[in-house]
Amino acid sequence: MDISCRIKTYRARVKIIAVFDRCFFSAVCRFIPIVIFFSACGIEEYVYLFPVPEASVEQLPTISGARVRLPENSSDYFNNFTIFYRIYISAMPSQSLPSNQYAGLNAELASDYSAFLPYTNTANTSVNATVVGTLFRNRKYWELEIEGGNIDAMLDSEQLITINFNYIIGRPPTLDIGISSFVLRRSNGGGAFNPAPDRRFLNTSGLTARENATTLINADVAPASGSSSTLYAYVAMYIVATGIDNNFSPIYSIPTFLGVFRLPD
């Protein structure tokens, strides 16, 4: 390492120490993205986007949704917040779902929840900025959409949003922001699959049918184990801060669990 690089590295380390020293005395620093560059010295760039704090998520009663206060995110790499989801079919009706009941509801829900759990520790600042996206893809989670709007433009910094799964038969769940309400829409993977019977979050025979739980139809659905004449549908959701790094690759904060909600019939 030449002398100029040693000096740059020393200065960068001093700057890091100063930043963390300030953060020790100020809770505000929890919401300030820290971006550290060592590219001039041949060291890999490290980008960190702060997640939505767990304390900013309020669970609504009877698994009917969540109210989320999106924090300020001033990083140059931040684009918007993104909600990932997966639907789970079950023979078990429930108005309350603590995590120790996930296995009884759907074995894949319990498996997915356990896989995400190590990444949802808000004290963990060492999670690779790209690995979270891979984790969601591998677990068959998809990006939430809305009808009649661009959800990316809606999920910006310093917003109070409500994911509303209030159980009313035939009424699709919504994303509520202020006085505006947008019907939630399932993903189609950019045209990779064709959700049945449509893209709304409603419990229908087309949604719960095991034969439709394929990569070309309901790729966002984990079918129920066994058979039952009455089936229920639930959705698990996580929210992340998303952005683009200097290599134009997508980056993510660690995920924050929003909860499991029941789809209306």
mmCIF file of C-alpha atoms in Angstrom:
data_model
loop_
_atom_site.group_PDB
_atom_site.id
_atom_site.type_symbol
_atom_site.label_atom_id
_atom_site.label_comp_id
_atom_site.label_asym_id
_atom_site.label_seq_id
_atom_site.Cartn_x
_atom_site.Cartn_y
_atom_site.Cartn_z
ATOM 1 C CA MET A 1 0.000 0.000 0.000
ATOM 2 C CA ASP A 2 1.605 3.365 -1.036
ATOM 3 C CA ILE A 3 1.890 6.307 1.331
ATOM 4 C CA SER A 4 -1.025 8.233 -0.212
ATOM 5 C CA CYS A 5 -3.322 5.252 0.231
ATOM 6 C CA ARG A 6 -2.173 4.825 3.839
ATOM 7 C CA ILE A 7 -3.029 8.454 4.517
ATOM 8 C CA LYS A 8 -6.479 8.093 2.891
ATOM 9 C CA THR A 9 -7.193 4.941 4.864
ATOM 10 C CA TYR A 10 -6.090 6.602 8.119
ATOM 11 C CA ARG A 11 -8.304 9.611 7.445
ATOM 12 C CA ALA A 12 -11.244 7.338 6.593
ATOM 13 C CA ARG A 13 -10.783 5.422 9.849
ATOM 14 C CA VAL A 14 -10.680 8.659 11.825
ATOM 15 C CA LYS A 15 -13.885 9.754 10.098
ATOM 16 C CA ILE A 16 -15.591 6.442 10.907
ATOM 17 C CA ILE A 17 -14.597 6.727 14.570
ATOM 18 C CA ALA A 18 -15.953 10.272 14.684
ATOM 19 C CA VAL A 19 -19.253 9.217 13.107
ATOM 20 C CA PHE A 20 -19.774 6.352 15.519
ATOM 21 C CA ASP A 21 -18.739 8.556 18.439
ATOM 22 C CA ARG A 22 -21.476 11.009 17.540
ATOM 23 C CA CYS A 23 -23.957 8.183 17.043
ATOM 24 C CA PHE A 24 -23.220 6.915 20.538
ATOM 25 C CA PHE A 25 -24.559 10.152 21.967
ATOM 26 C CA SER A 26 -27.462 10.699 19.550
ATOM 27 C CA ALA A 27 -30.353 8.354 18.787
ATOM 28 C CA VAL A 28 -30.903 10.360 15.620
ATOM 29 C CA CYS A 29 -27.874 8.668 14.116
ATOM 30 C CA ARG A 30 -29.830 5.443 13.896
ATOM 31 C CA PHE A 31 -31.590 6.956 10.903
ATOM 32 C CA ILE A 32 -28.545 8.416 9.141
ATOM 33 C CA PRO A 33 -27.186 6.064 6.460
ATOM 34 C CA ILE A 34 -23.424 5.667 6.710
ATOM 35 C CA VAL A 35 -21.659 5.189 3.393
ATOM 36 C CA ILE A 36 -17.946 4.403 3.517
ATOM 37 C CA PHE A 37 -15.755 4.379 0.446
ATOM 38 C CA PHE A 38 -12.380 2.647 0.217
ATOM 39 C CA SER A 39 -12.381 2.224 -3.575
ATOM 40 C CA ALA A 40 -9.385 4.541 -3.972
ATOM 41 C CA CYS A 41 -7.274 1.998 -2.116
ATOM 42 C CA GLY A 42 -8.647 -1.080 -3.840
ATOM 43 C CA ILE A 43 -10.857 -2.058 -0.910
ATOM 44 C CA GLU A 44 -14.420 -3.122 -1.637
ATOM 45 C CA GLU A 45 -17.041 -0.406 -1.283
ATOM 46 C CA TYR A 46 -19.469 -0.841 1.603
ATOM 47 C CA VAL A 47 -22.945 0.655 1.458
ATOM 48 C CA TYR A 48 -25.417 0.504 4.309
ATOM 49 C CA LEU A 49 -29.061 1.571 4.192
ATOM 50 C CA PHE A 50 -30.790 1.904 7.534
ATOM 51 C CA PRO A 51 -33.946 -0.224 7.855
ATOM 52 C CA VAL A 52 -37.386 0.666 9.141
ATOM 53 C CA PRO A 53 -37.094 0.391 12.944
ATOM 54 C CA GLU A 54 -39.223 -2.286 14.565
ATOM 55 C CA ALA A 55 -40.670 0.402 16.839
ATOM 56 C CA SER A 56 -42.101 2.136 13.753
ATOM 57 C CA VAL A 57 -44.383 -0.838 13.027
ATOM 58 C CA GLU A 58 -47.710 -1.047 14.850
ATOM 59 C CA GLN A 59 -49.669 -4.265 14.470
ATOM 60 C CA LEU A 60 -53.407 -3.764 14.001
ATOM 61 C CA PRO A 61 -55.755 -6.068 15.969
ATOM 62 C CA THR A 62 -56.999 -9.455 14.696
ATOM 63 C CA ILE A 63 -54.159 -9.724 12.142
ATOM 64 C CA SER A 64 -55.900 -7.069 10.043
ATOM 65 C CA GLY A 65 -52.827 -5.135 8.985
ATOM 66 C CA ALA A 66 -50.084 -2.808 10.182
ATOM 67 C CA ARG A 67 -49.424 0.896 10.531
ATOM 68 C CA VAL A 68 -45.879 1.880 9.571
ATOM 69 C CA ARG A 69 -44.054 5.175 10.017
ATOM 70 C CA LEU A 70 -41.397 5.286 7.308
ATOM 71 C CA PRO A 71 -38.258 7.054 8.547
ATOM 72 C CA GLU A 72 -36.251 9.739 6.834
ATOM 73 C CA ASN A 73 -33.605 8.236 4.569
ATOM 74 C CA SER A 74 -31.217 10.820 3.165
ATOM 75 C CA SER A 75 -28.651 8.457 1.619
ATOM 76 C CA ASP A 76 -27.688 9.228 -1.979
ATOM 77 C CA TYR A 77 -28.215 5.529 -2.670
ATOM 78 C CA PHE A 78 -31.781 5.364 -1.354
ATOM 79 C CA ASN A 79 -34.653 5.163 -3.848
ATOM 80 C CA ASN A 80 -37.700 4.061 -1.899
ATOM 81 C CA PHE A 81 -39.036 1.467 0.502
ATOM 82 C CA THR A 82 -40.229 -1.863 -0.891
ATOM 83 C CA ILE A 83 -42.643 -4.391 0.603
ATOM 84 C CA PHE A 84 -42.100 -8.074 -0.150
ATOM 85 C CA TYR A 85 -44.828 -10.650 0.395
ATOM 86 C CA ARG A 86 -45.754 -14.317 0.062
ATOM 87 C CA ILE A 87 -49.217 -15.897 0.419
ATOM 88 C CA TYR A 88 -49.774 -19.043 2.502
ATOM 89 C CA ILE A 89 -52.819 -21.320 2.329
ATOM 90 C CA SER A 90 -53.997 -23.115 5.453
ATOM 91 C CA ALA A 91 -56.861 -25.159 6.872
ATOM 92 C CA MET A 92 -56.465 -23.293 10.169
ATOM 93 C CA PRO A 93 -58.634 -20.227 10.895
ATOM 94 C CA SER A 94 -57.089 -17.662 13.206
ATOM 95 C CA GLN A 95 -57.569 -14.124 14.483
ATOM 96 C CA SER A 96 -54.169 -14.075 16.199
ATOM 97 C CA LEU A 97 -50.901 -15.552 14.974
ATOM 98 C CA PRO A 98 -47.879 -15.534 17.272
ATOM 99 C CA SER A 99 -44.779 -16.902 15.575
ATOM 100 C CA ASN A 100 -44.927 -20.179 17.519
ATOM 101 C CA GLN A 101 -48.150 -21.003 15.635
ATOM 102 C CA TYR A 102 -46.714 -20.509 12.141
ATOM 103 C CA ALA A 103 -45.808 -24.179 11.717
ATOM 104 C CA GLY A 104 -49.405 -25.196 12.426
ATOM 105 C CA LEU A 105 -50.700 -22.699 9.899
ATOM 106 C CA ASN A 106 -48.310 -23.583 7.074
ATOM 107 C CA ALA A 107 -44.953 -25.384 7.270
ATOM 108 C CA GLU A 108 -43.430 -23.134 4.608
ATOM 109 C CA LEU A 109 -44.400 -20.031 6.563
ATOM 110 C CA ALA A 110 -42.515 -21.335 9.581
ATOM 111 C CA SER A 111 -39.510 -22.227 7.405
ATOM 112 C CA ASP A 112 -39.462 -18.822 5.686
ATOM 113 C CA TYR A 113 -39.853 -16.943 8.963
ATOM 114 C CA SER A 114 -36.925 -18.845 10.476
ATOM 115 C CA ALA A 115 -34.778 -18.148 7.396
ATOM 116 C CA PHE A 116 -35.450 -14.395 7.578
ATOM 117 C CA LEU A 117 -35.099 -14.105 11.353
ATOM 118 C CA PRO A 118 -31.271 -13.750 11.500
ATOM 119 C CA TYR A 119 -31.490 -10.910 8.958
ATOM 120 C CA THR A 120 -34.127 -8.910 10.846
ATOM 121 C CA ASN A 121 -31.832 -7.979 13.729
ATOM 122 C CA THR A 122 -31.697 -4.177 13.503
ATOM 123 C CA ALA A 123 -28.403 -4.166 15.400
ATOM 124 C CA ASN A 124 -26.789 -6.125 12.566
ATOM 125 C CA THR A 125 -24.963 -3.691 10.260
ATOM 126 C CA SER A 126 -22.854 -6.357 8.539
ATOM 127 C CA VAL A 127 -25.508 -7.850 6.251
ATOM 128 C CA ASN A 128 -24.382 -7.638 2.626
ATOM 129 C CA ALA A 129 -26.426 -5.055 0.745
ATOM 130 C CA THR A 130 -27.275 -7.444 -2.084
ATOM 131 C CA VAL A 131 -27.802 -10.732 -0.243
ATOM 132 C CA VAL A 132 -31.229 -9.672 1.048
ATOM 133 C CA GLY A 133 -32.627 -9.500 -2.480
ATOM 134 C CA THR A 134 -31.323 -12.989 -3.194
ATOM 135 C CA LEU A 135 -32.883 -14.252 0.028
ATOM 136 C CA PHE A 136 -36.316 -12.921 -0.980
ATOM 137 C CA ARG A 137 -36.059 -14.473 -4.443
ATOM 138 C CA ASN A 138 -34.967 -17.838 -3.080
ATOM 139 C CA ARG A 139 -37.892 -17.801 -0.643
ATOM 140 C CA LYS A 140 -40.379 -16.954 -3.441
ATOM 141 C CA TYR A 141 -41.213 -13.531 -2.075
ATOM 142 C CA TRP A 142 -42.388 -10.892 -4.525
ATOM 143 C CA GLU A 143 -42.713 -7.114 -4.551
ATOM 144 C CA LEU A 144 -46.083 -5.739 -3.536
ATOM 145 C CA GLU A 145 -47.886 -3.547 -6.067
ATOM 146 C CA ILE A 146 -50.979 -1.312 -6.083
ATOM 147 C CA GLU A 147 -53.765 -0.653 -8.559
ATOM 148 C CA GLY A 148 -53.794 2.673 -10.363
ATOM 149 C CA GLY A 149 -50.453 3.953 -9.128
ATOM 150 C CA ASN A 150 -46.729 3.466 -8.725
ATOM 151 C CA ILE A 151 -46.076 2.042 -5.274
ATOM 152 C CA ASP A 152 -42.396 3.038 -5.428
ATOM 153 C CA ALA A 153 -43.427 6.699 -5.544
ATOM 154 C CA MET A 154 -45.755 6.164 -2.576
ATOM 155 C CA LEU A 155 -43.237 4.474 -0.274
ATOM 156 C CA ASP A 156 -40.924 7.438 0.246
ATOM 157 C CA SER A 157 -39.215 8.811 3.339
ATOM 158 C CA GLU A 158 -41.209 10.177 6.260
ATOM 159 C CA GLN A 159 -44.578 8.700 5.327
ATOM 160 C CA LEU A 160 -47.213 7.184 7.586
ATOM 161 C CA ILE A 161 -48.788 4.230 5.782
ATOM 162 C CA THR A 162 -51.390 1.651 6.733
ATOM 163 C CA ILE A 163 -51.552 -1.818 5.222
ATOM 164 C CA ASN A 164 -55.248 -2.471 5.654
ATOM 165 C CA PHE A 165 -56.474 -6.072 5.693
ATOM 166 C CA ASN A 166 -59.613 -5.177 7.632
ATOM 167 C CA TYR A 167 -61.823 -8.235 7.140
ATOM 168 C CA ILE A 168 -64.825 -7.305 5.001
ATOM 169 C CA ILE A 169 -66.090 -10.015 2.638
ATOM 170 C CA GLY A 170 -65.407 -9.105 -0.959
ATOM 171 C CA ARG A 171 -63.454 -5.969 -0.093
ATOM 172 C CA PRO A 172 -59.808 -6.157 -1.246
ATOM 173 C CA PRO A 173 -57.070 -4.977 1.135
ATOM 174 C CA THR A 174 -55.569 -1.531 0.601
ATOM 175 C CA LEU A 175 -52.509 0.641 1.155
ATOM 176 C CA ASP A 176 -53.691 3.818 2.888
ATOM 177 C CA ILE A 177 -51.629 7.022 2.888
ATOM 178 C CA GLY A 178 -53.333 10.062 4.328
ATOM 179 C CA ILE A 179 -56.756 10.334 2.706
ATOM 180 C CA SER A 180 -55.682 8.238 -0.285
ATOM 181 C CA SER A 181 -56.382 4.514 -0.510
ATOM 182 C CA PHE A 182 -54.940 2.128 -3.101
ATOM 183 C CA VAL A 183 -56.028 -1.480 -3.666
ATOM 184 C CA LEU A 184 -53.146 -3.879 -3.100
ATOM 185 C CA ARG A 185 -52.116 -5.940 -6.093
ATOM 186 C CA ARG A 186 -50.156 -9.168 -6.278
ATOM 187 C CA SER A 187 -47.054 -9.368 -8.426
ATOM 188 C CA ASN A 188 -46.919 -11.200 -11.725
ATOM 189 C CA GLY A 189 -43.119 -11.296 -11.713
ATOM 190 C CA GLY A 190 -42.935 -8.801 -14.556
ATOM 191 C CA GLY A 191 -45.004 -11.154 -16.705
ATOM 192 C CA ALA A 192 -43.256 -14.352 -15.564
ATOM 193 C CA PHE A 193 -46.486 -15.826 -14.164
ATOM 194 C CA ASN A 194 -50.227 -15.235 -14.350
ATOM 195 C CA PRO A 195 -51.867 -15.062 -10.903
ATOM 196 C CA ALA A 196 -55.237 -16.802 -10.571
ATOM 197 C CA PRO A 197 -57.995 -15.831 -10.436
ATOM 198 C CA ASP A 198 -56.692 -12.233 -10.509
ATOM 199 C CA ARG A 199 -54.142 -10.026 -8.758
ATOM 200 C CA ARG A 200 -56.198 -8.947 -5.742
ATOM 201 C CA PHE A 201 -55.555 -10.216 -2.225
ATOM 202 C CA LEU A 202 -58.818 -12.127 -1.804
ATOM 203 C CA ASN A 203 -59.340 -15.699 -0.599
ATOM 204 C CA THR A 204 -60.881 -17.481 -3.582
ATOM 205 C CA SER A 205 -60.947 -21.031 -4.910
ATOM 206 C CA GLY A 206 -58.600 -19.975 -7.702
ATOM 207 C CA LEU A 207 -56.083 -18.720 -5.156
ATOM 208 C CA THR A 208 -56.213 -21.739 -2.828
ATOM 209 C CA ALA A 209 -56.303 -24.455 -5.507
ATOM 210 C CA ARG A 210 -53.202 -26.615 -5.157
ATOM 211 C CA GLU A 211 -53.010 -27.163 -8.926
ATOM 212 C CA ASN A 212 -52.552 -23.414 -9.401
ATOM 213 C CA ALA A 213 -49.549 -23.178 -7.055
ATOM 214 C CA THR A 214 -47.034 -23.402 -9.889
ATOM 215 C CA THR A 215 -44.256 -21.163 -11.198
ATOM 216 C CA LEU A 216 -46.457 -20.150 -14.146
ATOM 217 C CA ILE A 217 -49.676 -19.366 -12.255
ATOM 218 C CA ASN A 218 -49.605 -18.651 -8.515
ATOM 219 C CA ALA A 219 -45.849 -18.468 -8.006
ATOM 220 C CA ASP A 220 -46.468 -16.246 -4.973
ATOM 221 C CA VAL A 221 -48.549 -18.884 -3.126
ATOM 222 C CA ALA A 222 -47.467 -21.672 -0.773
ATOM 223 C CA PRO A 223 -50.234 -24.323 -0.878
ATOM 224 C CA ALA A 224 -51.779 -25.963 2.174
ATOM 225 C CA SER A 225 -50.511 -29.341 3.265
ATOM 226 C CA GLY A 226 -53.113 -32.095 3.112
ATOM 227 C CA SER A 227 -56.649 -31.458 1.932
ATOM 228 C CA SER A 228 -59.564 -29.598 3.443
ATOM 229 C CA SER A 229 -62.974 -28.470 2.281
ATOM 230 C CA THR A 230 -62.387 -25.041 3.835
ATOM 231 C CA LEU A 231 -59.169 -23.169 3.215
ATOM 232 C CA TYR A 232 -57.920 -19.820 4.493
ATOM 233 C CA ALA A 233 -55.325 -17.511 2.987
ATOM 234 C CA TYR A 234 -52.696 -15.467 4.823
ATOM 235 C CA VAL A 235 -49.897 -13.205 3.667
ATOM 236 C CA ALA A 236 -46.553 -12.458 5.325
ATOM 237 C CA MET A 237 -44.887 -9.124 4.575
ATOM 238 C CA TYR A 238 -41.481 -7.536 5.076
ATOM 239 C CA ILE A 239 -40.341 -3.993 4.292
ATOM 240 C CA VAL A 240 -36.845 -2.903 3.200
ATOM 241 C CA ALA A 241 -35.120 0.287 2.131
ATOM 242 C CA THR A 242 -33.938 -0.134 -1.453
ATOM 243 C CA GLY A 243 -31.490 1.676 -3.689
ATOM 244 C CA ILE A 244 -28.819 1.411 -6.380
ATOM 245 C CA ASP A 245 -25.075 1.353 -5.763
ATOM 246 C CA ASN A 246 -22.281 2.819 -7.909
ATOM 247 C CA ASN A 247 -22.257 -0.342 -10.027
ATOM 248 C CA PHE A 248 -25.981 0.093 -10.751
ATOM 249 C CA SER A 249 -26.782 -3.003 -8.703
ATOM 250 C CA PRO A 250 -29.838 -3.097 -6.411
ATOM 251 C CA ILE A 251 -29.072 -2.836 -2.705
ATOM 252 C CA TYR A 252 -31.278 -3.434 0.326
ATOM 253 C CA SER A 253 -31.435 -2.722 4.016
ATOM 254 C CA ILE A 254 -32.082 -5.605 6.363
ATOM 255 C CA PRO A 255 -35.795 -6.538 6.302
ATOM 256 C CA THR A 256 -38.299 -5.489 8.936
ATOM 257 C CA PHE A 257 -41.141 -7.925 9.596
ATOM 258 C CA LEU A 258 -44.573 -6.344 9.172
ATOM 259 C CA GLY A 259 -46.639 -9.364 10.189
ATOM 260 C CA VAL A 260 -48.964 -12.060 8.890
ATOM 261 C CA PHE A 261 -52.435 -10.943 7.760
ATOM 262 C CA ARG A 262 -55.539 -12.856 6.780
ATOM 263 C CA LEU A 263 -57.013 -12.345 3.329
ATOM 264 C CA PRO A 264 -60.756 -11.622 3.214
ATOM 265 C CA ASP A 265 -63.051 -14.029 1.361
#
